[in-house]
Amino acid sequence: EVLNNLIAVGQERQVAEAGLNALLNRPSTAPFPPPPELIPDIPAGEWRVDDLIQQALQLRPELKEMEAAIRGAERTLDLADRNRKYPDFFLSWQYWFAPEGEIQDSYGATINITIPFSPWTINKHSKEVEEAGLTVAKSTAEYQAMKNMVFFEIRDAFASLEAARQQLRLFRDALIPQTEQSFKATLAAYQVGKVEFIGLMEAARSTRDIKLGYYRALVDFEQRLAD
């Protein structure tokens, strides 16, 4: 069983190294140095939640897009409100040239005045203002909902990172030293004939499993850090 595991792990390592080399744009057979047995210092963290939230407010594309939508809706509301309060003027100047007519040059002017508070237009403009106001409220509510979701994602990722950090420290500072000490005690007992070989193998297996758990925790920590 041990030999089979070694063969399987060796194959997995070759595949993993080839995949990493492809990601790093290196030759597929480029060597990798062996990983350190244990990481002496676990990164304490480079950010605070409040700093991450401020960065999200400034850089998160979804929030910037929604902010622009709110500004556009507010401008539409302002225009609708002006159309409801103030008259609208339209002035045009026209010129005609008729070479075969008695009067060859003709001129004309047109002035249109829209009175927004007239009985036949006031209801229309009021509805436009109401609709624009609802659009502003809708855009603002969507922005607030997205902002709350972003804040939740940041806090969730940060909490997951801290949990992964604590688990990694538990493996490094407690579980691994305990299992190694237990293995040494079992080995000493085996050497004086107090423990059978199967007991020694079980102690070695436990030590291996704990170290594998440590490396899995390390991978999880790095993934949480990237998130």
JSON list of C-alpha atoms in Angstrom, two decimals:
[
{"chain": "A", "resi": 1, "resn": "GLU", "atom": "CA", "xyz": [0.00, 0.00, 0.00]},
{"chain": "A", "resi": 2, "resn": "VAL", "atom": "CA", "xyz": [2.79, 2.42, 0.86]},
{"chain": "A", "resi": 3, "resn": "LEU", "atom": "CA", "xyz": [4.54, 1.75, -2.44]},
{"chain": "A", "resi": 4, "resn": "ASN", "atom": "CA", "xyz": [1.30, 2.24, -4.36]},
{"chain": "A", "resi": 5, "resn": "ASN", "atom": "CA", "xyz": [0.74, 5.56, -2.59]},
{"chain": "A", "resi": 6, "resn": "LEU", "atom": "CA", "xyz": [4.25, 6.69, -3.43]},
{"chain": "A", "resi": 7, "resn": "ILE", "atom": "CA", "xyz": [3.72, 5.87, -7.11]},
{"chain": "A", "resi": 8, "resn": "ALA", "atom": "CA", "xyz": [0.38, 7.71, -7.21]},
{"chain": "A", "resi": 9, "resn": "VAL", "atom": "CA", "xyz": [1.74, 10.74, -5.38]},
{"chain": "A", "resi": 10, "resn": "GLY", "atom": "CA", "xyz": [4.76, 10.87, -7.68]},
{"chain": "A", "resi": 11, "resn": "GLN", "atom": "CA", "xyz": [2.51, 10.92, -10.72]},
{"chain": "A", "resi": 12, "resn": "GLU", "atom": "CA", "xyz": [0.30, 13.62, -9.22]},
{"chain": "A", "resi": 13, "resn": "ARG", "atom": "CA", "xyz": [3.38, 15.71, -8.48]},
{"chain": "A", "resi": 14, "resn": "GLN", "atom": "CA", "xyz": [4.59, 15.51, -12.09]},
{"chain": "A", "resi": 15, "resn": "VAL", "atom": "CA", "xyz": [1.18, 16.61, -13.38]},
{"chain": "A", "resi": 16, "resn": "ALA", "atom": "CA", "xyz": [0.99, 19.44, -10.84]},
{"chain": "A", "resi": 17, "resn": "GLU", "atom": "CA", "xyz": [4.49, 20.67, -11.67]},
{"chain": "A", "resi": 18, "resn": "ALA", "atom": "CA", "xyz": [3.70, 20.66, -15.39]},
{"chain": "A", "resi": 19, "resn": "GLY", "atom": "CA", "xyz": [0.53, 22.65, -14.76]},
{"chain": "A", "resi": 20, "resn": "LEU", "atom": "CA", "xyz": [2.38, 25.19, -12.62]},
{"chain": "A", "resi": 21, "resn": "ASN", "atom": "CA", "xyz": [5.09, 25.57, -15.24]},
{"chain": "A", "resi": 22, "resn": "ALA", "atom": "CA", "xyz": [2.42, 26.24, -17.87]},
{"chain": "A", "resi": 23, "resn": "LEU", "atom": "CA", "xyz": [0.89, 28.95, -15.67]},
{"chain": "A", "resi": 24, "resn": "LEU", "atom": "CA", "xyz": [4.34, 30.48, -15.11]},
{"chain": "A", "resi": 25, "resn": "ASN", "atom": "CA", "xyz": [5.22, 30.25, -18.83]},
{"chain": "A", "resi": 26, "resn": "ARG", "atom": "CA", "xyz": [8.17, 27.97, -18.12]},
{"chain": "A", "resi": 27, "resn": "PRO", "atom": "CA", "xyz": [9.28, 24.70, -19.75]},
{"chain": "A", "resi": 28, "resn": "SER", "atom": "CA", "xyz": [7.08, 21.84, -18.61]},
{"chain": "A", "resi": 29, "resn": "THR", "atom": "CA", "xyz": [10.10, 20.00, -17.12]},
{"chain": "A", "resi": 30, "resn": "ALA", "atom": "CA", "xyz": [11.49, 22.97, -15.18]},
{"chain": "A", "resi": 31, "resn": "PRO", "atom": "CA", "xyz": [12.24, 21.79, -11.61]},
{"chain": "A", "resi": 32, "resn": "PHE", "atom": "CA", "xyz": [10.58, 23.05, -8.46]},
{"chain": "A", "resi": 33, "resn": "PRO", "atom": "CA", "xyz": [12.40, 23.29, -5.16]},
{"chain": "A", "resi": 34, "resn": "PRO", "atom": "CA", "xyz": [10.93, 21.13, -2.40]},
{"chain": "A", "resi": 35, "resn": "PRO", "atom": "CA", "xyz": [8.47, 23.00, -0.17]},
{"chain": "A", "resi": 36, "resn": "PRO", "atom": "CA", "xyz": [9.58, 23.95, 3.35]},
{"chain": "A", "resi": 37, "resn": "GLU", "atom": "CA", "xyz": [8.69, 21.42, 6.01]},
{"chain": "A", "resi": 38, "resn": "LEU", "atom": "CA", "xyz": [6.80, 24.05, 8.02]},
{"chain": "A", "resi": 39, "resn": "ILE", "atom": "CA", "xyz": [6.26, 27.75, 7.48]},
{"chain": "A", "resi": 40, "resn": "PRO", "atom": "CA", "xyz": [7.91, 29.55, 10.42]},
{"chain": "A", "resi": 41, "resn": "ASP", "atom": "CA", "xyz": [5.87, 32.75, 10.10]},
{"chain": "A", "resi": 42, "resn": "ILE", "atom": "CA", "xyz": [2.25, 32.87, 8.99]},
{"chain": "A", "resi": 43, "resn": "PRO", "atom": "CA", "xyz": [1.41, 36.27, 7.42]},
{"chain": "A", "resi": 44, "resn": "ALA", "atom": "CA", "xyz": [-0.40, 38.38, 9.97]},
{"chain": "A", "resi": 45, "resn": "GLY", "atom": "CA", "xyz": [-2.49, 40.18, 7.38]},
{"chain": "A", "resi": 46, "resn": "GLU", "atom": "CA", "xyz": [-1.91, 43.28, 5.29]},
{"chain": "A", "resi": 47, "resn": "TRP", "atom": "CA", "xyz": [-5.41, 44.75, 5.37]},
{"chain": "A", "resi": 48, "resn": "ARG", "atom": "CA", "xyz": [-8.22, 45.81, 7.66]},
{"chain": "A", "resi": 49, "resn": "VAL", "atom": "CA", "xyz": [-11.89, 45.36, 6.85]},
{"chain": "A", "resi": 50, "resn": "ASP", "atom": "CA", "xyz": [-12.51, 49.13, 6.81]},
{"chain": "A", "resi": 51, "resn": "ASP", "atom": "CA", "xyz": [-9.66, 49.65, 4.32]},
{"chain": "A", "resi": 52, "resn": "LEU", "atom": "CA", "xyz": [-11.04, 46.94, 2.03]},
{"chain": "A", "resi": 53, "resn": "ILE", "atom": "CA", "xyz": [-14.49, 48.51, 2.16]},
{"chain": "A", "resi": 54, "resn": "GLN", "atom": "CA", "xyz": [-13.11, 51.91, 1.20]},
{"chain": "A", "resi": 55, "resn": "GLN", "atom": "CA", "xyz": [-11.25, 50.35, -1.73]},
{"chain": "A", "resi": 56, "resn": "ALA", "atom": "CA", "xyz": [-14.44, 48.63, -2.86]},
{"chain": "A", "resi": 57, "resn": "LEU", "atom": "CA", "xyz": [-16.35, 51.93, -2.79]},
{"chain": "A", "resi": 58, "resn": "GLN", "atom": "CA", "xyz": [-13.69, 53.50, -4.99]},
{"chain": "A", "resi": 59, "resn": "LEU", "atom": "CA", "xyz": [-12.89, 50.64, -7.37]},
{"chain": "A", "resi": 60, "resn": "ARG", "atom": "CA", "xyz": [-15.69, 48.06, -7.52]},
{"chain": "A", "resi": 61, "resn": "PRO", "atom": "CA", "xyz": [-17.04, 48.27, -11.14]},
{"chain": "A", "resi": 62, "resn": "GLU", "atom": "CA", "xyz": [-20.62, 47.40, -10.20]},
{"chain": "A", "resi": 63, "resn": "LEU", "atom": "CA", "xyz": [-20.79, 50.22, -7.66]},
{"chain": "A", "resi": 64, "resn": "LYS", "atom": "CA", "xyz": [-19.24, 52.76, -10.05]},
{"chain": "A", "resi": 65, "resn": "GLU", "atom": "CA", "xyz": [-21.77, 51.79, -12.74]},
{"chain": "A", "resi": 66, "resn": "MET", "atom": "CA", "xyz": [-24.69, 52.20, -10.34]},
{"chain": "A", "resi": 67, "resn": "GLU", "atom": "CA", "xyz": [-23.38, 55.56, -9.13]},
{"chain": "A", "resi": 68, "resn": "ALA", "atom": "CA", "xyz": [-23.38, 56.75, -12.75]},
{"chain": "A", "resi": 69, "resn": "ALA", "atom": "CA", "xyz": [-26.96, 55.46, -13.16]},
{"chain": "A", "resi": 70, "resn": "ILE", "atom": "CA", "xyz": [-28.05, 57.45, -10.08]},
{"chain": "A", "resi": 71, "resn": "ARG", "atom": "CA", "xyz": [-26.46, 60.64, -11.44]},
{"chain": "A", "resi": 72, "resn": "GLY", "atom": "CA", "xyz": [-28.20, 60.14, -14.78]},
{"chain": "A", "resi": 73, "resn": "ALA", "atom": "CA", "xyz": [-31.56, 59.57, -13.08]},
{"chain": "A", "resi": 74, "resn": "GLU", "atom": "CA", "xyz": [-31.06, 62.70, -10.95]},
{"chain": "A", "resi": 75, "resn": "ARG", "atom": "CA", "xyz": [-30.35, 64.79, -14.06]},
{"chain": "A", "resi": 76, "resn": "THR", "atom": "CA", "xyz": [-33.52, 63.43, -15.68]},
{"chain": "A", "resi": 77, "resn": "LEU", "atom": "CA", "xyz": [-35.50, 64.35, -12.56]},
{"chain": "A", "resi": 78, "resn": "ASP", "atom": "CA", "xyz": [-34.02, 67.85, -12.54]},
{"chain": "A", "resi": 79, "resn": "LEU", "atom": "CA", "xyz": [-34.95, 68.34, -16.20]},
{"chain": "A", "resi": 80, "resn": "ALA", "atom": "CA", "xyz": [-38.49, 67.07, -15.65]},
{"chain": "A", "resi": 81, "resn": "ASP", "atom": "CA", "xyz": [-38.90, 69.40, -12.69]},
{"chain": "A", "resi": 82, "resn": "ARG", "atom": "CA", "xyz": [-37.73, 72.36, -14.76]},
{"chain": "A", "resi": 83, "resn": "ASN", "atom": "CA", "xyz": [-40.14, 71.46, -17.55]},
{"chain": "A", "resi": 84, "resn": "ARG", "atom": "CA", "xyz": [-42.94, 71.47, -15.01]},
{"chain": "A", "resi": 85, "resn": "LYS", "atom": "CA", "xyz": [-42.04, 74.86, -13.52]},
{"chain": "A", "resi": 86, "resn": "TYR", "atom": "CA", "xyz": [-40.77, 76.98, -16.40]},
{"chain": "A", "resi": 87, "resn": "PRO", "atom": "CA", "xyz": [-42.15, 77.72, -19.90]},
{"chain": "A", "resi": 88, "resn": "ASP", "atom": "CA", "xyz": [-40.32, 76.32, -22.89]},
{"chain": "A", "resi": 89, "resn": "PHE", "atom": "CA", "xyz": [-39.54, 78.60, -25.84]},
{"chain": "A", "resi": 90, "resn": "PHE", "atom": "CA", "xyz": [-38.90, 77.62, -29.43]},
{"chain": "A", "resi": 91, "resn": "LEU", "atom": "CA", "xyz": [-37.89, 80.27, -31.97]},
{"chain": "A", "resi": 92, "resn": "SER", "atom": "CA", "xyz": [-37.35, 79.58, -35.68]},
{"chain": "A", "resi": 93, "resn": "TRP", "atom": "CA", "xyz": [-36.42, 81.87, -38.58]},
{"chain": "A", "resi": 94, "resn": "GLN", "atom": "CA", "xyz": [-37.25, 80.95, -42.16]},
{"chain": "A", "resi": 95, "resn": "TYR", "atom": "CA", "xyz": [-36.30, 82.26, -45.59]},
{"chain": "A", "resi": 96, "resn": "TRP", "atom": "CA", "xyz": [-37.80, 81.40, -49.00]},
{"chain": "A", "resi": 97, "resn": "PHE", "atom": "CA", "xyz": [-36.45, 82.24, -52.43]},
{"chain": "A", "resi": 98, "resn": "ALA", "atom": "CA", "xyz": [-38.84, 82.04, -55.42]},
{"chain": "A", "resi": 99, "resn": "PRO", "atom": "CA", "xyz": [-37.04, 83.24, -58.59]},
{"chain": "A", "resi": 100, "resn": "GLU", "atom": "CA", "xyz": [-40.18, 83.03, -60.78]},
{"chain": "A", "resi": 101, "resn": "GLY", "atom": "CA", "xyz": [-42.58, 84.67, -58.37]},
{"chain": "A", "resi": 102, "resn": "GLU", "atom": "CA", "xyz": [-43.54, 88.29, -57.98]},
{"chain": "A", "resi": 103, "resn": "ILE", "atom": "CA", "xyz": [-41.86, 88.30, -54.59]},
{"chain": "A", "resi": 104, "resn": "GLN", "atom": "CA", "xyz": [-38.64, 86.41, -54.81]},
{"chain": "A", "resi": 105, "resn": "ASP", "atom": "CA", "xyz": [-37.47, 86.76, -51.21]},
{"chain": "A", "resi": 106, "resn": "SER", "atom": "CA", "xyz": [-39.74, 85.88, -48.33]},
{"chain": "A", "resi": 107, "resn": "TYR", "atom": "CA", "xyz": [-39.06, 85.76, -44.64]},
{"chain": "A", "resi": 108, "resn": "GLY", "atom": "CA", "xyz": [-40.92, 84.32, -41.70]},
{"chain": "A", "resi": 109, "resn": "ALA", "atom": "CA", "xyz": [-40.52, 83.73, -37.98]},
{"chain": "A", "resi": 110, "resn": "THR", "atom": "CA", "xyz": [-42.16, 81.27, -35.64]},
{"chain": "A", "resi": 111, "resn": "ILE", "atom": "CA", "xyz": [-42.31, 81.37, -31.87]},
{"chain": "A", "resi": 112, "resn": "ASN", "atom": "CA", "xyz": [-43.67, 78.44, -29.88]},
{"chain": "A", "resi": 113, "resn": "ILE", "atom": "CA", "xyz": [-44.28, 78.76, -26.16]},
{"chain": "A", "resi": 114, "resn": "THR", "atom": "CA", "xyz": [-45.17, 75.76, -24.05]},
{"chain": "A", "resi": 115, "resn": "ILE", "atom": "CA", "xyz": [-46.85, 76.65, -20.77]},
{"chain": "A", "resi": 116, "resn": "PRO", "atom": "CA", "xyz": [-46.21, 73.73, -18.38]},
{"chain": "A", "resi": 117, "resn": "PHE", "atom": "CA", "xyz": [-48.79, 74.78, -15.81]},
{"chain": "A", "resi": 118, "resn": "SER", "atom": "CA", "xyz": [-51.64, 75.00, -18.28]},
{"chain": "A", "resi": 119, "resn": "PRO", "atom": "CA", "xyz": [-54.60, 72.69, -17.56]},
{"chain": "A", "resi": 120, "resn": "TRP", "atom": "CA", "xyz": [-53.79, 70.45, -20.56]},
{"chain": "A", "resi": 121, "resn": "THR", "atom": "CA", "xyz": [-50.04, 70.00, -19.75]},
{"chain": "A", "resi": 122, "resn": "ILE", "atom": "CA", "xyz": [-49.68, 70.21, -15.98]},
{"chain": "A", "resi": 123, "resn": "ASN", "atom": "CA", "xyz": [-50.78, 66.62, -15.40]},
{"chain": "A", "resi": 124, "resn": "LYS", "atom": "CA", "xyz": [-48.33, 65.31, -18.02]},
{"chain": "A", "resi": 125, "resn": "HIS", "atom": "CA", "xyz": [-45.37, 67.13, -16.50]},
{"chain": "A", "resi": 126, "resn": "SER", "atom": "CA", "xyz": [-46.34, 66.05, -12.99]},
{"chain": "A", "resi": 127, "resn": "LYS", "atom": "CA", "xyz": [-46.35, 62.44, -14.14]},
{"chain": "A", "resi": 128, "resn": "GLU", "atom": "CA", "xyz": [-42.92, 62.91, -15.72]},
{"chain": "A", "resi": 129, "resn": "VAL", "atom": "CA", "xyz": [-41.56, 64.26, -12.44]},
{"chain": "A", "resi": 130, "resn": "GLU", "atom": "CA", "xyz": [-43.13, 61.39, -10.52]},
{"chain": "A", "resi": 131, "resn": "GLU", "atom": "CA", "xyz": [-41.68, 58.81, -12.88]},
{"chain": "A", "resi": 132, "resn": "ALA", "atom": "CA", "xyz": [-38.21, 60.37, -12.74]},
{"chain": "A", "resi": 133, "resn": "GLY", "atom": "CA", "xyz": [-38.37, 60.46, -8.95]},
{"chain": "A", "resi": 134, "resn": "LEU", "atom": "CA", "xyz": [-39.26, 56.77, -8.83]},
{"chain": "A", "resi": 135, "resn": "THR", "atom": "CA", "xyz": [-36.33, 56.01, -11.13]},
{"chain": "A", "resi": 136, "resn": "VAL", "atom": "CA", "xyz": [-33.98, 57.86, -8.77]},
{"chain": "A", "resi": 137, "resn": "ALA", "atom": "CA", "xyz": [-35.37, 55.94, -5.80]},
{"chain": "A", "resi": 138, "resn": "LYS", "atom": "CA", "xyz": [-35.05, 52.62, -7.64]},
{"chain": "A", "resi": 139, "resn": "SER", "atom": "CA", "xyz": [-31.45, 53.32, -8.70]},
{"chain": "A", "resi": 140, "resn": "THR", "atom": "CA", "xyz": [-30.54, 54.40, -5.17]},
{"chain": "A", "resi": 141, "resn": "ALA", "atom": "CA", "xyz": [-32.10, 51.28, -3.64]},
{"chain": "A", "resi": 142, "resn": "GLU", "atom": "CA", "xyz": [-30.26, 49.02, -6.11]},
{"chain": "A", "resi": 143, "resn": "TYR", "atom": "CA", "xyz": [-26.98, 50.78, -5.32]},
{"chain": "A", "resi": 144, "resn": "GLN", "atom": "CA", "xyz": [-27.54, 50.36, -1.58]},
{"chain": "A", "resi": 145, "resn": "ALA", "atom": "CA", "xyz": [-28.38, 46.67, -2.04]},
{"chain": "A", "resi": 146, "resn": "MET", "atom": "CA", "xyz": [-25.24, 46.10, -4.12]},
{"chain": "A", "resi": 147, "resn": "LYS", "atom": "CA", "xyz": [-23.14, 48.01, -1.58]},
{"chain": "A", "resi": 148, "resn": "ASN", "atom": "CA", "xyz": [-24.49, 45.84, 1.24]},
{"chain": "A", "resi": 149, "resn": "MET", "atom": "CA", "xyz": [-23.70, 42.72, -0.78]},
{"chain": "A", "resi": 150, "resn": "VAL", "atom": "CA", "xyz": [-20.15, 43.91, -1.46]},
{"chain": "A", "resi": 151, "resn": "PHE", "atom": "CA", "xyz": [-19.62, 44.69, 2.22]},
{"chain": "A", "resi": 152, "resn": "PHE", "atom": "CA", "xyz": [-20.92, 41.23, 3.13]},
{"chain": "A", "resi": 153, "resn": "GLU", "atom": "CA", "xyz": [-18.57, 39.55, 0.63]},
{"chain": "A", "resi": 154, "resn": "ILE", "atom": "CA", "xyz": [-15.60, 41.46, 2.06]},
{"chain": "A", "resi": 155, "resn": "ARG", "atom": "CA", "xyz": [-16.43, 40.64, 5.68]},
{"chain": "A", "resi": 156, "resn": "ASP", "atom": "CA", "xyz": [-17.13, 37.00, 4.79]},
{"chain": "A", "resi": 157, "resn": "ALA", "atom": "CA", "xyz": [-13.82, 36.67, 2.93]},
{"chain": "A", "resi": 158, "resn": "PHE", "atom": "CA", "xyz": [-11.95, 38.36, 5.78]},
{"chain": "A", "resi": 159, "resn": "ALA", "atom": "CA", "xyz": [-13.57, 36.10, 8.40]},
{"chain": "A", "resi": 160, "resn": "SER", "atom": "CA", "xyz": [-12.75, 33.03, 6.29]},
{"chain": "A", "resi": 161, "resn": "LEU", "atom": "CA", "xyz": [-9.14, 34.17, 6.04]},
{"chain": "A", "resi": 162, "resn": "GLU", "atom": "CA", "xyz": [-8.85, 34.59, 9.81]},
{"chain": "A", "resi": 163, "resn": "ALA", "atom": "CA", "xyz": [-10.39, 31.15, 10.39]},
{"chain": "A", "resi": 164, "resn": "ALA", "atom": "CA", "xyz": [-7.93, 29.58, 7.94]},
{"chain": "A", "resi": 165, "resn": "ARG", "atom": "CA", "xyz": [-5.07, 31.39, 9.68]},
{"chain": "A", "resi": 166, "resn": "GLN", "atom": "CA", "xyz": [-6.10, 30.03, 13.08]},
{"chain": "A", "resi": 167, "resn": "GLN", "atom": "CA", "xyz": [-6.45, 26.50, 11.71]},
{"chain": "A", "resi": 168, "resn": "LEU", "atom": "CA", "xyz": [-3.01, 26.70, 10.14]},
{"chain": "A", "resi": 169, "resn": "ARG", "atom": "CA", "xyz": [-1.50, 27.84, 13.42]},
{"chain": "A", "resi": 170, "resn": "LEU", "atom": "CA", "xyz": [-3.29, 24.99, 15.23]},
{"chain": "A", "resi": 171, "resn": "PHE", "atom": "CA", "xyz": [-1.63, 22.45, 12.93]},
{"chain": "A", "resi": 172, "resn": "ARG", "atom": "CA", "xyz": [1.79, 24.06, 13.11]},
{"chain": "A", "resi": 173, "resn": "ASP", "atom": "CA", "xyz": [1.94, 24.90, 16.82]},
{"chain": "A", "resi": 174, "resn": "ALA", "atom": "CA", "xyz": [-0.08, 22.08, 18.41]},
{"chain": "A", "resi": 175, "resn": "LEU", "atom": "CA", "xyz": [-1.08, 19.09, 16.31]},
{"chain": "A", "resi": 176, "resn": "ILE", "atom": "CA", "xyz": [2.19, 18.48, 14.47]},
{"chain": "A", "resi": 177, "resn": "PRO", "atom": "CA", "xyz": [4.43, 18.77, 17.57]},
{"chain": "A", "resi": 178, "resn": "GLN", "atom": "CA", "xyz": [2.09, 16.46, 19.50]},
{"chain": "A", "resi": 179, "resn": "THR", "atom": "CA", "xyz": [2.03, 13.77, 16.81]},
{"chain": "A", "resi": 180, "resn": "GLU", "atom": "CA", "xyz": [5.78, 13.96, 16.30]},
{"chain": "A", "resi": 181, "resn": "GLN", "atom": "CA", "xyz": [6.33, 13.59, 20.03]},
{"chain": "A", "resi": 182, "resn": "SER", "atom": "CA", "xyz": [3.93, 10.66, 20.07]},
{"chain": "A", "resi": 183, "resn": "PHE", "atom": "CA", "xyz": [5.79, 9.02, 17.18]},
{"chain": "A", "resi": 184, "resn": "LYS", "atom": "CA", "xyz": [9.13, 9.43, 18.93]},
{"chain": "A", "resi": 185, "resn": "ALA", "atom": "CA", "xyz": [7.70, 7.85, 22.07]},
{"chain": "A", "resi": 186, "resn": "THR", "atom": "CA", "xyz": [6.24, 4.97, 20.05]},
{"chain": "A", "resi": 187, "resn": "LEU", "atom": "CA", "xyz": [9.56, 4.49, 18.23]},
{"chain": "A", "resi": 188, "resn": "ALA", "atom": "CA", "xyz": [11.43, 4.35, 21.55]},
{"chain": "A", "resi": 189, "resn": "ALA", "atom": "CA", "xyz": [8.94, 1.82, 22.88]},
{"chain": "A", "resi": 190, "resn": "TYR", "atom": "CA", "xyz": [9.28, -0.28, 19.71]},
{"chain": "A", "resi": 191, "resn": "GLN", "atom": "CA", "xyz": [13.05, -0.31, 20.02]},
{"chain": "A", "resi": 192, "resn": "VAL", "atom": "CA", "xyz": [12.84, -1.85, 23.50]},
{"chain": "A", "resi": 193, "resn": "GLY", "atom": "CA", "xyz": [10.14, -4.30, 22.46]},
{"chain": "A", "resi": 194, "resn": "LYS", "atom": "CA", "xyz": [7.17, -2.71, 24.22]},
{"chain": "A", "resi": 195, "resn": "VAL", "atom": "CA", "xyz": [5.27, -1.88, 21.00]},
{"chain": "A", "resi": 196, "resn": "GLU", "atom": "CA", "xyz": [4.72, -4.09, 17.98]},
{"chain": "A", "resi": 197, "resn": "PHE", "atom": "CA", "xyz": [5.64, -3.01, 14.46]},
{"chain": "A", "resi": 198, "resn": "ILE", "atom": "CA", "xyz": [1.98, -2.41, 13.55]},
{"chain": "A", "resi": 199, "resn": "GLY", "atom": "CA", "xyz": [1.76, 0.14, 16.37]},
{"chain": "A", "resi": 200, "resn": "LEU", "atom": "CA", "xyz": [4.82, 1.93, 15.02]},
{"chain": "A", "resi": 201, "resn": "MET", "atom": "CA", "xyz": [3.27, 2.03, 11.55]},
{"chain": "A", "resi": 202, "resn": "GLU", "atom": "CA", "xyz": [0.04, 3.49, 12.92]},
{"chain": "A", "resi": 203, "resn": "ALA", "atom": "CA", "xyz": [2.00, 6.22, 14.71]},
{"chain": "A", "resi": 204, "resn": "ALA", "atom": "CA", "xyz": [3.87, 7.02, 11.49]},
{"chain": "A", "resi": 205, "resn": "ARG", "atom": "CA", "xyz": [0.59, 7.08, 9.57]},
{"chain": "A", "resi": 206, "resn": "SER", "atom": "CA", "xyz": [-0.93, 9.50, 12.08]},
{"chain": "A", "resi": 207, "resn": "THR", "atom": "CA", "xyz": [2.08, 11.79, 11.76]},
{"chain": "A", "resi": 208, "resn": "ARG", "atom": "CA", "xyz": [1.78, 11.71, 7.97]},
{"chain": "A", "resi": 209, "resn": "ASP", "atom": "CA", "xyz": [-1.96, 12.44, 8.06]},
{"chain": "A", "resi": 210, "resn": "ILE", "atom": "CA", "xyz": [-1.49, 15.43, 10.35]},
{"chain": "A", "resi": 211, "resn": "LYS", "atom": "CA", "xyz": [1.18, 16.88, 8.06]},
{"chain": "A", "resi": 212, "resn": "LEU", "atom": "CA", "xyz": [-1.08, 16.37, 5.05]},
{"chain": "A", "resi": 213, "resn": "GLY", "atom": "CA", "xyz": [-3.80, 18.21, 6.95]},
{"chain": "A", "resi": 214, "resn": "TYR", "atom": "CA", "xyz": [-1.35, 21.03, 7.56]},
{"chain": "A", "resi": 215, "resn": "TYR", "atom": "CA", "xyz": [-0.56, 21.38, 3.87]},
{"chain": "A", "resi": 216, "resn": "ARG", "atom": "CA", "xyz": [-4.25, 21.30, 2.99]},
{"chain": "A", "resi": 217, "resn": "ALA", "atom": "CA", "xyz": [-4.82, 24.05, 5.54]},
{"chain": "A", "resi": 218, "resn": "LEU", "atom": "CA", "xyz": [-1.94, 25.99, 3.99]},
{"chain": "A", "resi": 219, "resn": "VAL", "atom": "CA", "xyz": [-3.53, 25.71, 0.54]},
{"chain": "A", "resi": 220, "resn": "ASP", "atom": "CA", "xyz": [-6.86, 26.83, 1.96]},
{"chain": "A", "resi": 221, "resn": "PHE", "atom": "CA", "xyz": [-5.18, 29.79, 3.66]},
{"chain": "A", "resi": 222, "resn": "GLU", "atom": "CA", "xyz": [-3.51, 30.92, 0.43]},
{"chain": "A", "resi": 223, "resn": "GLN", "atom": "CA", "xyz": [-6.82, 30.65, -1.45]},
{"chain": "A", "resi": 224, "resn": "ARG", "atom": "CA", "xyz": [-8.60, 32.69, 1.22]},
{"chain": "A", "resi": 225, "resn": "LEU", "atom": "CA", "xyz": [-5.80, 35.24, 1.07]},
{"chain": "A", "resi": 226, "resn": "ALA", "atom": "CA", "xyz": [-6.25, 35.52, -2.70]},
{"chain": "A", "resi": 227, "resn": "ASP", "atom": "CA", "xyz": [-10.02, 35.98, -2.26]}
]
